[in-house]
PDB file of C-alpha atoms in Angstrom:
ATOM      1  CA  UNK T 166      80.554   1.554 -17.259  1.00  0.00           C
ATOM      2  CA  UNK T 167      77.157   3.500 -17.432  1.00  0.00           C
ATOM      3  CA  UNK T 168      74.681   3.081 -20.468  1.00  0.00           C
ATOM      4  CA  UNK T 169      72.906   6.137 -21.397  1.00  0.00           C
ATOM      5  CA  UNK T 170      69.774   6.551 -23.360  1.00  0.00           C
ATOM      6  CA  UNK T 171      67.947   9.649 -24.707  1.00  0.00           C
ATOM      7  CA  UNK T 172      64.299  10.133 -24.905  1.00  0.00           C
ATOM      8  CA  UNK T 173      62.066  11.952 -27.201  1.00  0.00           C
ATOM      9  CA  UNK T 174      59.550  14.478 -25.852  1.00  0.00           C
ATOM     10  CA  UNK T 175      55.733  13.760 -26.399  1.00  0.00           C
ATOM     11  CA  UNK T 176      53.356  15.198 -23.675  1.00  0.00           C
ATOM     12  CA  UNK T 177      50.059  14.831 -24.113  1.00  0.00           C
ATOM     13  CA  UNK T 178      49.405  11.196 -22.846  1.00  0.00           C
ATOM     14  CA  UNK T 179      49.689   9.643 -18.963  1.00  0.00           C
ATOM     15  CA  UNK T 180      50.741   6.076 -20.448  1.00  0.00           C
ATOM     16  CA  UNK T 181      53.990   4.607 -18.836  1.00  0.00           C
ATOM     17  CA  UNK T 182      55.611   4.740 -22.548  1.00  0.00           C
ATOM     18  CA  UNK T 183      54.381   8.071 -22.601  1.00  0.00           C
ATOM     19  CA  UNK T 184      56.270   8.945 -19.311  1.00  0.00           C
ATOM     20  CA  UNK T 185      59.718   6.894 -20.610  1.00  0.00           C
ATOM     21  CA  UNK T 186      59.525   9.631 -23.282  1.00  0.00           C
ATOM     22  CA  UNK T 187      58.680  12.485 -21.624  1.00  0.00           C
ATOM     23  CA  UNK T 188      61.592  12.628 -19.682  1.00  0.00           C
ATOM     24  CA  UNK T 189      64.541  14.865 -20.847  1.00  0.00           C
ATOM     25  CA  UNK T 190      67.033  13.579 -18.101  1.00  0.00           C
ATOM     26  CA  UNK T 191      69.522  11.028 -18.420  1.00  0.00           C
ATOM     27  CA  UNK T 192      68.551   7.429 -17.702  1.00  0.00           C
ATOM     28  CA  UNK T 193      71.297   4.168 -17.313  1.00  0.00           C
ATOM     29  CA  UNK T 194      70.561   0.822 -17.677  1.00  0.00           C
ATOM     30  CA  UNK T 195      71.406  -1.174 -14.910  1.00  0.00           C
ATOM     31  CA  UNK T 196      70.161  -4.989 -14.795  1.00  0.00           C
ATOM     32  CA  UNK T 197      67.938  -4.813 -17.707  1.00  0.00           C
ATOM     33  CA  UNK T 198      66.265  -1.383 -16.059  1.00  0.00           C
ATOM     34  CA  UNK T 199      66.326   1.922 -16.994  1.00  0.00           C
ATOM     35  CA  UNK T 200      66.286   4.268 -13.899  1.00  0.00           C
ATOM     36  CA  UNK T 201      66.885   7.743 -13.350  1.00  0.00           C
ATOM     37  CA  UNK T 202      70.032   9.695 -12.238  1.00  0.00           C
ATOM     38  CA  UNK T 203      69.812  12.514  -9.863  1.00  0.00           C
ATOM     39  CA  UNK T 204      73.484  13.149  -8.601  1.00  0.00           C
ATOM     40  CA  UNK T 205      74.843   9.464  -9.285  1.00  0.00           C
ATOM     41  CA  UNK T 206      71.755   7.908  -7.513  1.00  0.00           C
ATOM     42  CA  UNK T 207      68.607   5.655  -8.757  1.00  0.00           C
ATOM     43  CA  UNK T 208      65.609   7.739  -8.087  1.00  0.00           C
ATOM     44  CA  UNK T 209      62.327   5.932  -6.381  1.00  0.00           C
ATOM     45  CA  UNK T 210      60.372   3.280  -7.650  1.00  0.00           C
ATOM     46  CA  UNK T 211      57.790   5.693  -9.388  1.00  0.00           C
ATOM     47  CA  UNK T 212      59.999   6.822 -11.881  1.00  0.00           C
ATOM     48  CA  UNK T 213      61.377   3.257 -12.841  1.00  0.00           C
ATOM     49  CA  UNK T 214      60.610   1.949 -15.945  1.00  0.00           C
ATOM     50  CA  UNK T 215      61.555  -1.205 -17.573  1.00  0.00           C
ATOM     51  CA  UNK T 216      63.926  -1.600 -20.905  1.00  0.00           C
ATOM     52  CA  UNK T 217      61.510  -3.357 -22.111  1.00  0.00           C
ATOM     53  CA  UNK T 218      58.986  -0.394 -22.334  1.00  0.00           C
ATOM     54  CA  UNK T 219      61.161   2.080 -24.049  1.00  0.00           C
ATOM     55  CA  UNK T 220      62.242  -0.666 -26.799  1.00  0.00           C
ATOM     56  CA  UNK T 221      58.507  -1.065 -27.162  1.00  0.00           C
ATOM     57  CA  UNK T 222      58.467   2.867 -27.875  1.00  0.00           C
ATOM     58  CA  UNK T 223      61.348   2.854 -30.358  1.00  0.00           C
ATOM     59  CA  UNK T 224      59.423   0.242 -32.214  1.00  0.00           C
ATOM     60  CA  UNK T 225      56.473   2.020 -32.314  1.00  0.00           C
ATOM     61  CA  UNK T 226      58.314   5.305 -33.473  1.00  0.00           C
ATOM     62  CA  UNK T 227      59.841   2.926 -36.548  1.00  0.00           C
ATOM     63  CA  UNK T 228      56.288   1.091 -37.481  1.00  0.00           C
ATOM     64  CA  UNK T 229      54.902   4.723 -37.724  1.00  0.00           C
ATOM     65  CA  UNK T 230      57.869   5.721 -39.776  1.00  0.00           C
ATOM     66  CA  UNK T 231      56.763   3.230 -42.489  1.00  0.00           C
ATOM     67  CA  UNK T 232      54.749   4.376 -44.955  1.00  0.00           C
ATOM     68  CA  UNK T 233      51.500   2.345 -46.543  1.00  0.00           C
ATOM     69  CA  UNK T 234      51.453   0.239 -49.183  1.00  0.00           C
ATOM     70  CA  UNK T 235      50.755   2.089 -52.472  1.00  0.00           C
ATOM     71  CA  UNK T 236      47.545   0.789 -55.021  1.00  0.00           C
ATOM     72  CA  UNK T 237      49.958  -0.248 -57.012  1.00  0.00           C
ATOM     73  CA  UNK T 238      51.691  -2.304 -54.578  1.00  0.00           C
ATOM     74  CA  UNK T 239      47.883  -3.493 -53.938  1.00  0.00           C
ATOM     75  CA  UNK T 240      47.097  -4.250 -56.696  1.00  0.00           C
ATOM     76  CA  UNK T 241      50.284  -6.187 -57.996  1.00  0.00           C
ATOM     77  CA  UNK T 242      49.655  -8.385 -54.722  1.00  0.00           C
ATOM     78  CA  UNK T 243      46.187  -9.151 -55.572  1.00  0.00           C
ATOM     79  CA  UNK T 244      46.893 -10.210 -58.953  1.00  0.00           C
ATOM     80  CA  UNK T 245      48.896 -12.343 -57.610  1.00  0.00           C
ATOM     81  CA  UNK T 246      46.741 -13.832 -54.854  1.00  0.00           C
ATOM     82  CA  UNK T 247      43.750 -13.745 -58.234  1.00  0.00           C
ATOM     83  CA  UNK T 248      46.079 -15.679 -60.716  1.00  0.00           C
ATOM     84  CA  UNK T 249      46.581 -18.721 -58.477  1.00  0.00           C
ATOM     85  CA  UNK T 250      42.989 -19.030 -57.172  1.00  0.00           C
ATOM     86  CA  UNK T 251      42.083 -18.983 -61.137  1.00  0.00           C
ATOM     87  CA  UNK T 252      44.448 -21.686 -62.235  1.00  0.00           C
ATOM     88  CA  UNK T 253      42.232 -23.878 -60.288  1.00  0.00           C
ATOM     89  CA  UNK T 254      39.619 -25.946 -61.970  1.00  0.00           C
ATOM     90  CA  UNK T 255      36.076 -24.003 -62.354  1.00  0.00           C
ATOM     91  CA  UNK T 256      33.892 -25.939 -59.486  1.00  0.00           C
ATOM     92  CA  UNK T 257      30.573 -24.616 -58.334  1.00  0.00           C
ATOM     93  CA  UNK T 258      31.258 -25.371 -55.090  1.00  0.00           C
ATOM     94  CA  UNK T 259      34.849 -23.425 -55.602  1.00  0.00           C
ATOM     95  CA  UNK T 260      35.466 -21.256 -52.305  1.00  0.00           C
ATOM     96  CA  UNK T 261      35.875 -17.467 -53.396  1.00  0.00           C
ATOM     97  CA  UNK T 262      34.362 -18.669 -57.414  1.00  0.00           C
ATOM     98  CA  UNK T 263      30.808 -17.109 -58.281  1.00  0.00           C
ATOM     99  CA  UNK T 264      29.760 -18.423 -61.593  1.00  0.00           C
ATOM    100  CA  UNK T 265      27.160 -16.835 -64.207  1.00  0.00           C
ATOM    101  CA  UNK T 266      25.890 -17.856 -67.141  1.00  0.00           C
ATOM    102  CA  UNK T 267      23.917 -15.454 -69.720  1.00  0.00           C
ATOM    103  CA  UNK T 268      20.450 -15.313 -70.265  1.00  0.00           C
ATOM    104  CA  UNK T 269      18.846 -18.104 -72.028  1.00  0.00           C
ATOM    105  CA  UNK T 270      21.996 -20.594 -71.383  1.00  0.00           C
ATOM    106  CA  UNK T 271      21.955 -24.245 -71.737  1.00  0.00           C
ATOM    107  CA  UNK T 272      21.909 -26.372 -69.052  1.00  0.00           C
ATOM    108  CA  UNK T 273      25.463 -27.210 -69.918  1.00  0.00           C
ATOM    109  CA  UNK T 274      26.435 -23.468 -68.915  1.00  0.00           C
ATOM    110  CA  UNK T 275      24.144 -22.476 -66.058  1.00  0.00           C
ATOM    111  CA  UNK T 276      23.241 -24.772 -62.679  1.00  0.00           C
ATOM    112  CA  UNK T 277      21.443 -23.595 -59.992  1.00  0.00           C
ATOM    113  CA  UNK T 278      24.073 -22.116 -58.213  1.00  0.00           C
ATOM    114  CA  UNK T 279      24.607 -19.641 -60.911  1.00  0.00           C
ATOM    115  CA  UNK T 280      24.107 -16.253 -60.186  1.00  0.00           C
ATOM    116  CA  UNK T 281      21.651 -14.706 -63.419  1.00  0.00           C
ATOM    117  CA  UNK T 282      24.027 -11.498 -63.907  1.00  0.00           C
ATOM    118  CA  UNK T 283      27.378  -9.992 -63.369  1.00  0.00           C
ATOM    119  CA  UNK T 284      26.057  -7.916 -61.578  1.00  0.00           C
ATOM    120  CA  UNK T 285      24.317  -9.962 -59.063  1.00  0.00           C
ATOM    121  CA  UNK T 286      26.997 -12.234 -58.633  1.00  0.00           C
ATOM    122  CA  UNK T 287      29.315  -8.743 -57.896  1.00  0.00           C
ATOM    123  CA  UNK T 288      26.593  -7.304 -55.234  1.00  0.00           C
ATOM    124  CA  UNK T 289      27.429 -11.354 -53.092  1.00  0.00           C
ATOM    125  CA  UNK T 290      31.106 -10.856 -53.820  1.00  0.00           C
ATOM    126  CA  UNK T 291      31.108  -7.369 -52.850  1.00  0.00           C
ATOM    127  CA  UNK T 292      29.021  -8.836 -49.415  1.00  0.00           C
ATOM    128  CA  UNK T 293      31.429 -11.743 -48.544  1.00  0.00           C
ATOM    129  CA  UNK T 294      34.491 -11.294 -46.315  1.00  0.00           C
ATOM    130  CA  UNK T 295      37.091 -12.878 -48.814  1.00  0.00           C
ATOM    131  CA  UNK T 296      40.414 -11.862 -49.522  1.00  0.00           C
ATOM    132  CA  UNK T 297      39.821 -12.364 -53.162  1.00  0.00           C
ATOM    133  CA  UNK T 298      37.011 -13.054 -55.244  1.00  0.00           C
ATOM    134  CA  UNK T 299      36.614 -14.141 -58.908  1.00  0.00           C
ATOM    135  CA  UNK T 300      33.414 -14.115 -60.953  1.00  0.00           C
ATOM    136  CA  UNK T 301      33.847 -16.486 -63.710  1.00  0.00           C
ATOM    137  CA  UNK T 302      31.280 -15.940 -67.000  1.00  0.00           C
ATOM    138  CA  UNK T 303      29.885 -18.794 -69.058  1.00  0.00           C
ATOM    139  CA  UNK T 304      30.628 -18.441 -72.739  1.00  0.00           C
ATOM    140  CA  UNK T 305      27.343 -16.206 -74.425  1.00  0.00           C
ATOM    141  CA  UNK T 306      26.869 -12.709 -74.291  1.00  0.00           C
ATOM    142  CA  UNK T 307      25.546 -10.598 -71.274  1.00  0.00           C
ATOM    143  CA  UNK T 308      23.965  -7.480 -72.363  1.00  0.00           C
ATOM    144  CA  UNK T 309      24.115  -5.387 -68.595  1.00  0.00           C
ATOM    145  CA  UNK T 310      26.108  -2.558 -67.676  1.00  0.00           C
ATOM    146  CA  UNK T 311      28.361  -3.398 -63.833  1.00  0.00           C
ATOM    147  CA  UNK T 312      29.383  -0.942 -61.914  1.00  0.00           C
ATOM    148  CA  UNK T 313      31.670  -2.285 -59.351  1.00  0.00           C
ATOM    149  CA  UNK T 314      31.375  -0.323 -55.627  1.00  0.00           C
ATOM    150  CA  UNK T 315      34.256  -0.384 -53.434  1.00  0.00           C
ATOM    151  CA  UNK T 316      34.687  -3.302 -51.278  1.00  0.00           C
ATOM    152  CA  UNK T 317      32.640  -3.348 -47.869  1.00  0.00           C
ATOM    153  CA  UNK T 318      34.241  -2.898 -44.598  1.00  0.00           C
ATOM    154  CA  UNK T 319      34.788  -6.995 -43.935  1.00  0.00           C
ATOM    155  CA  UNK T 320      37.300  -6.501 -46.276  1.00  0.00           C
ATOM    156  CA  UNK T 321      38.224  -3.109 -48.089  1.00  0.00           C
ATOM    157  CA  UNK T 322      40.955  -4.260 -50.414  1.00  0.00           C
ATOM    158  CA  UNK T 323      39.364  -7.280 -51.660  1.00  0.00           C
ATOM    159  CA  UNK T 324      40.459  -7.893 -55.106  1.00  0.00           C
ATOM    160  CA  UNK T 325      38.239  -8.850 -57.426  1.00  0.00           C
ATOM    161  CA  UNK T 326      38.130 -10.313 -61.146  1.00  0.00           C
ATOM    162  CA  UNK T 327      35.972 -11.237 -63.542  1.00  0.00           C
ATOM    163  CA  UNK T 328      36.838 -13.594 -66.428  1.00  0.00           C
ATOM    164  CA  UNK T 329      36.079 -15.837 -69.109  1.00  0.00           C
ATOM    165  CA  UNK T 330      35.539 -19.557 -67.587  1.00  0.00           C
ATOM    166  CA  UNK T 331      37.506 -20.443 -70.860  1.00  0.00           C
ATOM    167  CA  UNK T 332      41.373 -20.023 -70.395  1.00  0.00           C
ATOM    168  CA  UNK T 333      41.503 -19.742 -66.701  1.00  0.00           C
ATOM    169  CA  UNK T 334      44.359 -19.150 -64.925  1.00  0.00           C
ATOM    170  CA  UNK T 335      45.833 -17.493 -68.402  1.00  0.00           C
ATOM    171  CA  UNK T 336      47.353 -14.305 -68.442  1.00  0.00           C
ATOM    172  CA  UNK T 337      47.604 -13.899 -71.990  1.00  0.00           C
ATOM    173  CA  UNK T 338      50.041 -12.022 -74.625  1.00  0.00           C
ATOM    174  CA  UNK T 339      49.799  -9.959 -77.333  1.00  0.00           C
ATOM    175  CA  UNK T 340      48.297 -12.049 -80.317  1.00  0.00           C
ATOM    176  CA  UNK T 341      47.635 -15.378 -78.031  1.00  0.00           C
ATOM    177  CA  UNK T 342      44.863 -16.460 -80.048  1.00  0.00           C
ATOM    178  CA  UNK T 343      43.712 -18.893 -77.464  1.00  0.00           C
ATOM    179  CA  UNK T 344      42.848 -15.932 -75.430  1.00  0.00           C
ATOM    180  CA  UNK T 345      41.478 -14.286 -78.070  1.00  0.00           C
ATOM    181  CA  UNK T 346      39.199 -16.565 -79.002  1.00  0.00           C
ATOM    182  CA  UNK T 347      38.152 -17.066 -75.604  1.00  0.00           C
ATOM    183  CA  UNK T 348      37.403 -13.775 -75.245  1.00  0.00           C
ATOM    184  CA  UNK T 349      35.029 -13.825 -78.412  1.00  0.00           C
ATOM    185  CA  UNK T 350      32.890 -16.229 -76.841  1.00  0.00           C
ATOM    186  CA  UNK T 351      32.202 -13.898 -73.609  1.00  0.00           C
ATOM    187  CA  UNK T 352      30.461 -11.033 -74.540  1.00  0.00           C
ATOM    188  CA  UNK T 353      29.528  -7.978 -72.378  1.00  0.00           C
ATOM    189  CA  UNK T 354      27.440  -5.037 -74.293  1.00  0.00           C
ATOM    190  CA  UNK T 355      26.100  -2.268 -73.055  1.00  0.00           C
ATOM    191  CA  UNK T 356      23.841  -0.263 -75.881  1.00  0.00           C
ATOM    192  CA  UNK T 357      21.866   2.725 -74.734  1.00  0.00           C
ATOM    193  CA  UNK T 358      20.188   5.822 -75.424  1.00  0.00           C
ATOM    194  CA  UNK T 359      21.250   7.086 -71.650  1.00  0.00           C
ATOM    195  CA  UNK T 360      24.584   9.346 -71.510  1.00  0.00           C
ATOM    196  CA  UNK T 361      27.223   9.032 -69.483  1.00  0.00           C
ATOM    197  CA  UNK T 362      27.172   4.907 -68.924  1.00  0.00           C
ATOM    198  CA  UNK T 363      29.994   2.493 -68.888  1.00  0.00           C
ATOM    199  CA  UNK T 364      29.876  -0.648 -69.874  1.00  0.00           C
ATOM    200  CA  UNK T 365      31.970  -1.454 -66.589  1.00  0.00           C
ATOM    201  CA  UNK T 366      32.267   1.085 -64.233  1.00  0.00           C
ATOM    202  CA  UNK T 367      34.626   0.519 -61.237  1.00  0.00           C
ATOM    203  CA  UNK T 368      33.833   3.542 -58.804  1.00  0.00           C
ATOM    204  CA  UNK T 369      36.026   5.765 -56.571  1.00  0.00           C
ATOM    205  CA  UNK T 370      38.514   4.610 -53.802  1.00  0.00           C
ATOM    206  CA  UNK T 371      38.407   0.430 -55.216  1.00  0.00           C
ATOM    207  CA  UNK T 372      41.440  -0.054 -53.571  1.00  0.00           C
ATOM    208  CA  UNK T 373      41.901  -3.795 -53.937  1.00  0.00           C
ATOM    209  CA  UNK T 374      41.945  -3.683 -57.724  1.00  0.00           C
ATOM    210  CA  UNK T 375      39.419  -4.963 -60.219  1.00  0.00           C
ATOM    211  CA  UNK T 376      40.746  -7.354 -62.651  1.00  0.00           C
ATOM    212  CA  UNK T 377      39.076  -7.815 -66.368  1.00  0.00           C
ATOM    213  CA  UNK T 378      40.644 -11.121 -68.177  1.00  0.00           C
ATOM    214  CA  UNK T 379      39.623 -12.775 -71.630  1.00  0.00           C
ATOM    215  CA  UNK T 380      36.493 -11.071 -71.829  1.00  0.00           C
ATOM    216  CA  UNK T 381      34.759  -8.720 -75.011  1.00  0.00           C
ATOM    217  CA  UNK T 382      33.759  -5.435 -74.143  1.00  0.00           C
ATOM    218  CA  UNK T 383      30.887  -3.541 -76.568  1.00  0.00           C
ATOM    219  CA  UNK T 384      29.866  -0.366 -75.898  1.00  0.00           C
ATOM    220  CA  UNK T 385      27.395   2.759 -77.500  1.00  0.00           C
ATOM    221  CA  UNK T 386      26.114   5.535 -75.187  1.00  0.00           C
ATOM    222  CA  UNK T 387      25.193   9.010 -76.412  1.00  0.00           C
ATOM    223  CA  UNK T 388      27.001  11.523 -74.506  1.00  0.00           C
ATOM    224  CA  UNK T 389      29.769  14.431 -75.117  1.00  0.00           C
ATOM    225  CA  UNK T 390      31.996  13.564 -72.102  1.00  0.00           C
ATOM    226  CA  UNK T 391      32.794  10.445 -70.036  1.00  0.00           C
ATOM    227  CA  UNK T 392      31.833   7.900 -73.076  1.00  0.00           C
ATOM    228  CA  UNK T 393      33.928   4.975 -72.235  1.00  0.00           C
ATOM    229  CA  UNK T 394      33.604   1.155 -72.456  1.00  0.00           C
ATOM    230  CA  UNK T 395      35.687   0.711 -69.223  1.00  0.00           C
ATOM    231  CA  UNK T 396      36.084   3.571 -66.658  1.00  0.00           C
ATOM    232  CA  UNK T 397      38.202   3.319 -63.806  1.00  0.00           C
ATOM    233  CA  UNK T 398      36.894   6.281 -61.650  1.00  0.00           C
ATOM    234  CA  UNK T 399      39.194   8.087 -59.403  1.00  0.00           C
ATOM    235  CA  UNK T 400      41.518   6.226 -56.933  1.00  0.00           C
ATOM    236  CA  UNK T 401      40.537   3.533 -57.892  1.00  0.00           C
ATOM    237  CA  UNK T 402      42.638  -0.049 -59.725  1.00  0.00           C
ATOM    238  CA  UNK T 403      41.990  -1.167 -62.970  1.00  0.00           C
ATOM    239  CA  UNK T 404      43.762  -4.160 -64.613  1.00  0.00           C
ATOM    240  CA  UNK T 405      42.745  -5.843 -68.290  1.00  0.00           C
ATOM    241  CA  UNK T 406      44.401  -8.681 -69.386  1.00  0.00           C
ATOM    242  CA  UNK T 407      43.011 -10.295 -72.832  1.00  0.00           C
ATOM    243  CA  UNK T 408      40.201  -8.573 -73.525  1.00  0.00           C
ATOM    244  CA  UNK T 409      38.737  -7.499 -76.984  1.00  0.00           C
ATOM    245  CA  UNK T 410      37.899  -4.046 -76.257  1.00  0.00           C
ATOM    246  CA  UNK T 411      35.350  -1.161 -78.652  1.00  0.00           C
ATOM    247  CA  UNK T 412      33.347   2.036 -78.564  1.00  0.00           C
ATOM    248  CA  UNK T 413      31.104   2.868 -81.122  1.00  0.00           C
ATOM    249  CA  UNK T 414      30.914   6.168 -79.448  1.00  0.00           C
ATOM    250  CA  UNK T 415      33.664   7.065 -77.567  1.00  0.00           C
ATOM    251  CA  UNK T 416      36.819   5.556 -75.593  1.00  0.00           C
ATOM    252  CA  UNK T 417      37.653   2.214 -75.533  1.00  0.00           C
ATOM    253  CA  UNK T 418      39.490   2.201 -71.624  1.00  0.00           C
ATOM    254  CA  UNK T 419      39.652   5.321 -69.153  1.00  0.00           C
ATOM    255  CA  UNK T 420      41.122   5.947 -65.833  1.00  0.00           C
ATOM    256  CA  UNK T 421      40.600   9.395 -64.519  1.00  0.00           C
ATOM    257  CA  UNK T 422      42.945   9.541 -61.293  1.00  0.00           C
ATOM    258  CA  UNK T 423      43.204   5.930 -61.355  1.00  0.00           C
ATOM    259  CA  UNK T 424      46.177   3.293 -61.454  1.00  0.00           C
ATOM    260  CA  UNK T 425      45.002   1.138 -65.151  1.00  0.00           C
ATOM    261  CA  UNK T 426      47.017  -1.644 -66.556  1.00  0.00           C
ATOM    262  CA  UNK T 427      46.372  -2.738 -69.722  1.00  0.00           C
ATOM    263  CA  UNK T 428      48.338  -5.702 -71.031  1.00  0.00           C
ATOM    264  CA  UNK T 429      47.802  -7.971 -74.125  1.00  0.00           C
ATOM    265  CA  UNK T 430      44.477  -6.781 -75.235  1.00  0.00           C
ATOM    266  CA  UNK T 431      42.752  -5.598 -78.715  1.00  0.00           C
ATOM    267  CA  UNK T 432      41.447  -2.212 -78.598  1.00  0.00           C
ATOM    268  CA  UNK T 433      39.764  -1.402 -81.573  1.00  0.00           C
ATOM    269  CA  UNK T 434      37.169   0.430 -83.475  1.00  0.00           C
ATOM    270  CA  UNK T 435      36.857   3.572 -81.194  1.00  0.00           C
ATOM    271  CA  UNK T 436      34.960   6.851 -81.895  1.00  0.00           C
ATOM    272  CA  UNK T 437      37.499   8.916 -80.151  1.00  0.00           C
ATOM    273  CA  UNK T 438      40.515   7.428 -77.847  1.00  0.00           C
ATOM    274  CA  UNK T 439      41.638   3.433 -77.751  1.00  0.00           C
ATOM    275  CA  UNK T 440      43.174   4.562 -74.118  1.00  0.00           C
ATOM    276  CA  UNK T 441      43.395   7.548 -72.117  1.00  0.00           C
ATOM    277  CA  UNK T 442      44.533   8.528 -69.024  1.00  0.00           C
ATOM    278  CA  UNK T 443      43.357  11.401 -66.864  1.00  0.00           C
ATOM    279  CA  UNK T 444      45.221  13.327 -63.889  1.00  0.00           C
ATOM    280  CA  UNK T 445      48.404  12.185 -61.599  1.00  0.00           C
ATOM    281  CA  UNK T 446      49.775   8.765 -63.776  1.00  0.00           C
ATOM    282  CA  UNK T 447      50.825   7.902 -60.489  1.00  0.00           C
ATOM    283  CA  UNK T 448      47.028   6.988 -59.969  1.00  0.00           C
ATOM    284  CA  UNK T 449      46.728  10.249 -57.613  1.00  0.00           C
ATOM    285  CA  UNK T 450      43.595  12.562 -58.378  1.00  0.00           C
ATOM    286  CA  UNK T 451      43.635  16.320 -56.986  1.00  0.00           C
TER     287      UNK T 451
END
């Protein structure tokens, strides 16, 4: 009995595959071959292509048919792959660990691997070619603004997360006061006369997912619009677990276009919104 197989109908490439699909005539398989009929007869070798070839094709045709993963998909994968690496104990020799301690920190707190601000330690991260990266804060209180860039191209969906050395590997609940507490004893302000400034930032097209746990967030900037203690800019991925979050100007946690979680954290004494959300809640933006 003959096998027949039909082909789809590309034509703008000389590849062998490309051939295999060009062809609107009716091949069998004979022997693990495909060749082609012309009046009950195998045409010459030219035109012979191998089974093999055309399954390639098909497979290619179905891998293109699958559709990305989404941020959210992303980002639930990185928190994840971020949960386990914390649950290890803080080292400073930790692969994928960048500790900081704040300014004028024992000797207890800081070493001399120690990177001197969050932001510093995010710029190495942020440079490195791991998967997943965690920036773990010494208890004391770091008064800097971070903006987090996207991640660079040896490895655009790194996830990264920055937490409280105290209660690693937690992902606390509503009123764990463990989590609480060790939130209160990691303090990031940002207090300015300049408009328009976060105290963390995480820019457009962060991908991988930025991950705040078991950390306090203060915040006072004079502006009308965009006065937020955490802004998640658009496409972008935002996740806060634990932290003690206020404004004394404006919004306590923002996403404009972006995919935020926010889970088990105290937002509080806010000038305007405790959380808002901007544009497609599917973390689209235009």
């Amino acid at each position: 009995m003959t096998t027949t197989a039909s082909i789809s109908t590309p034509t703008t490439t000389t590849t062998p595959i490309a051939r295999a699909r060009a062809s609107s005539k009716a091949r069998a398989v004979r022997g693990g071959r495909v060749v082609r009929r012309c009046g009950g007869h195998p045409s010459s070798s030219r035109d012979v292509e191998t089974e093999t070839e055309i399954a390639v094709a098909v497979e290619a045709r179905a891998a293109a048919a699958v559709p990305p993963p989404s941020r959210r998909e992303i980002l639930s994968a990185a928190a994840a792959g971020l949960l386990a690496t914390s649950s290890a104990i803080a080292a400073e020799d930790e692969e994928g660990v960048f500790v900081v301690a704040p300014p004028g920190a024992s000797s207890s707190s800081s070493s001399s691997s120690s990177y001197p601000t969050i932001a510093a330690a995010v710029d190495a991260a942020r440079a490195s070619s791991l998967s997943t990266a965690t920036i773990r804060l010494a208890p004391g209180t770091y008064p800097e603004r971070v903006v987090i860039p996207p991640a660079s191209s040896k490895n655009p969906t790194q996830a990264l997360a920055i937490e409280s050395a105290e209660g690693v590997g937690s992902t606390p609940g509503i009123g764990d006061e463990q989590a609480i507490a060790a939130a209160q004893r990691c303090v990031v302000e940002h207090v300015t006369d300049d408009p328009y400034e976060a105290t963390f930032e995480v820019a457009e097209d962060v991908v991988g997912g930025v991950f705040l746990r078991n950390i306090t967030v203060r915040h006072s900037s004079p502006s009308v619009a965009n006065n937020y203690a955490v802004f998640a800019r658009p496409r972008s991925a935002l996740r806060l677990d634990g932290c003690d979050v206020s404004s004394a100007t404006g919004s306590g946690v923002v996403g404009e276009g972006a995919d935020v979680t926010v889970a088990g954290c105290y937002i509080h004494d806010v000038k305007t919104h405790g959380v808002a959300l901007y544009g497609d809640l599917l973390g689209e933006f235009g």
